[in-house]
């Protein structure tokens, strides 16, 4: 019976993927309904903690966007990229990685992808190279961001096994960044040079490639925009400082009234309040910005998919313990493979972490192995239907960034595989150093 129920879970995930976007969340809830009413399986725990964190962080980021803060950050990124066009395959992922690390969501990459495509084309660099690795960098940086829902939830689970939030960041930040640089190095050799690409030459002859001029639009960021970024940056510093202060390693606060999860929510809503008040923006306008809409869509996706996953896992915990427990104890590296496959289907680092990491840790997987495998929850690039992947393809009018005939042979697959594999290796090494 469990095989039939698993098939039902996979069917609804596939159905949601076909609908795309928020549809995967809808399908997840539909799947829970079927498992409950048809198979008499009690619903699992809803991922309320993850959703609350996403909502609070997105509220602050959306307020910053309404104040012009995101445009200000993008203008800084533009100046960095345009000043060093020949090195864009390395600079582009650094920019998207940093923005995701700062914001806690990979959706910030949307704003820089057109700039990356334009600068690469002007420099004669094959745009698929920087676009592919920049997109992958924006995904894997979620597993290193101090305020991402995936990191905060995973840190809470690791805390039950003697590993705190600070140690997790000390391992994940350097390992993922170095992995992105390895991915950029490999990506720099992929595909023909732009001038030799036949598809580009054909599109050029047909006039389908826009001619880029050297003129840059001079955009003067307002004081409110800069103020909003400063408020958000101070808030992130306060979150990290608070987490350090209450961690058992430092022990400044022995019995904190406010746990880390609640602290992040409170700090982020406070940041949104300050940005709204001191930057003099209309609170009602925040509801209409793109970041708020995509963030609320992510909440529904996590709700449906993670709830569907926890419902199935909770119903078959005994079988999972018997089969997966022995397997993972004998071959702990398989956890990274499981997380990789799961995130390909769940389309969310937070949902994958919420659904599988607690199970892995209760099965006896060591914290070191779990942390080393953590980056594998970022395999959102495997199926070329994720929004940032589609956007990268659309922004590249040279035709070098493309989805292959056989679905999986697209521009993002090799950069993504190399980056995640490297991150697992680096995290294992840093884990032995810090744990």
Short mmCIF file of N, CA and C in Angstrom, two decimals, residues 6 30 42-43 106 115 130 160 202 205 246 252 258 262-263 278 285 289 320 349 355 371 410 414 428:
data_model
loop_
_atom_site.label_atom_id
_atom_site.label_comp_id
_atom_site.label_asym_id
_atom_site.label_seq_id
_atom_site.Cartn_x
_atom_site.Cartn_y
_atom_site.Cartn_z
N UNK A 6 2.87 6.40 -2.25
CA UNK A 6 4.00 7.17 -2.77
C UNK A 6 3.75 7.60 -4.21
N UNK A 30 -4.23 19.36 -2.50
CA UNK A 30 -5.12 18.38 -3.13
C UNK A 30 -4.67 16.97 -2.78
N UNK A 42 -3.82 10.23 8.42
CA UNK A 42 -3.96 11.51 9.12
C UNK A 42 -3.00 12.55 8.52
N UNK A 43 -3.45 13.78 8.35
CA UNK A 43 -2.57 14.82 7.81
C UNK A 43 -1.36 15.04 8.71
N UNK A 106 16.26 33.54 -3.50
CA UNK A 106 16.89 33.57 -4.81
C UNK A 106 16.16 34.39 -5.83
N UNK A 115 20.85 42.50 -16.89
CA UNK A 115 22.13 43.19 -16.90
C UNK A 115 23.25 42.22 -17.26
N UNK A 130 27.66 33.11 -17.87
CA UNK A 130 27.35 33.85 -16.63
C UNK A 130 25.90 33.69 -16.19
N UNK A 160 18.98 20.41 18.37
CA UNK A 160 18.58 19.25 19.17
C UNK A 160 19.70 18.21 19.24
N UNK A 202 22.90 32.94 -36.67
CA UNK A 202 21.63 32.92 -37.42
C UNK A 202 20.68 33.99 -36.90
N UNK A 205 21.82 37.40 -38.07
CA UNK A 205 21.47 37.67 -39.48
C UNK A 205 20.00 38.05 -39.62
N UNK A 246 22.57 34.18 22.04
CA UNK A 246 21.79 33.15 22.74
C UNK A 246 22.29 31.74 22.45
N UNK A 252 25.78 34.13 26.18
CA UNK A 252 25.53 35.43 26.83
C UNK A 252 24.16 35.45 27.49
N UNK A 258 13.12 34.88 23.71
CA UNK A 258 12.78 34.85 22.29
C UNK A 258 13.69 33.87 21.57
N UNK A 262 11.49 32.89 16.30
CA UNK A 262 10.62 34.01 16.65
C UNK A 262 11.37 35.34 16.53
N UNK A 263 12.66 35.33 16.84
CA UNK A 263 13.45 36.56 16.76
C UNK A 263 13.55 37.05 15.33
N UNK A 278 10.16 55.46 8.21
CA UNK A 278 11.26 56.40 7.99
C UNK A 278 11.53 56.68 6.51
N UNK A 285 0.89 49.97 -0.67
CA UNK A 285 1.58 49.74 -1.95
C UNK A 285 2.52 48.54 -1.91
N UNK A 289 4.07 45.00 -4.94
CA UNK A 289 5.40 44.86 -5.51
C UNK A 289 5.66 43.40 -5.86
N UNK A 320 10.19 3.61 7.06
CA UNK A 320 11.34 4.44 6.69
C UNK A 320 12.51 4.17 7.63
N UNK A 349 13.92 24.88 -1.32
CA UNK A 349 14.91 24.46 -0.33
C UNK A 349 14.26 24.29 1.03
N UNK A 355 10.78 18.70 5.08
CA UNK A 355 10.21 17.36 4.91
C UNK A 355 11.19 16.25 5.26
N UNK A 371 24.85 18.31 7.48
CA UNK A 371 25.29 19.63 7.04
C UNK A 371 26.02 19.54 5.70
N UNK A 410 20.05 21.07 -20.73
CA UNK A 410 19.93 22.53 -20.83
C UNK A 410 21.19 23.19 -20.29
N UNK A 414 25.02 21.28 -16.06
CA UNK A 414 26.42 21.04 -15.67
C UNK A 414 26.89 22.02 -14.61
N UNK A 428 31.86 19.13 3.87
CA UNK A 428 32.39 18.01 4.64
C UNK A 428 33.75 18.36 5.25
#
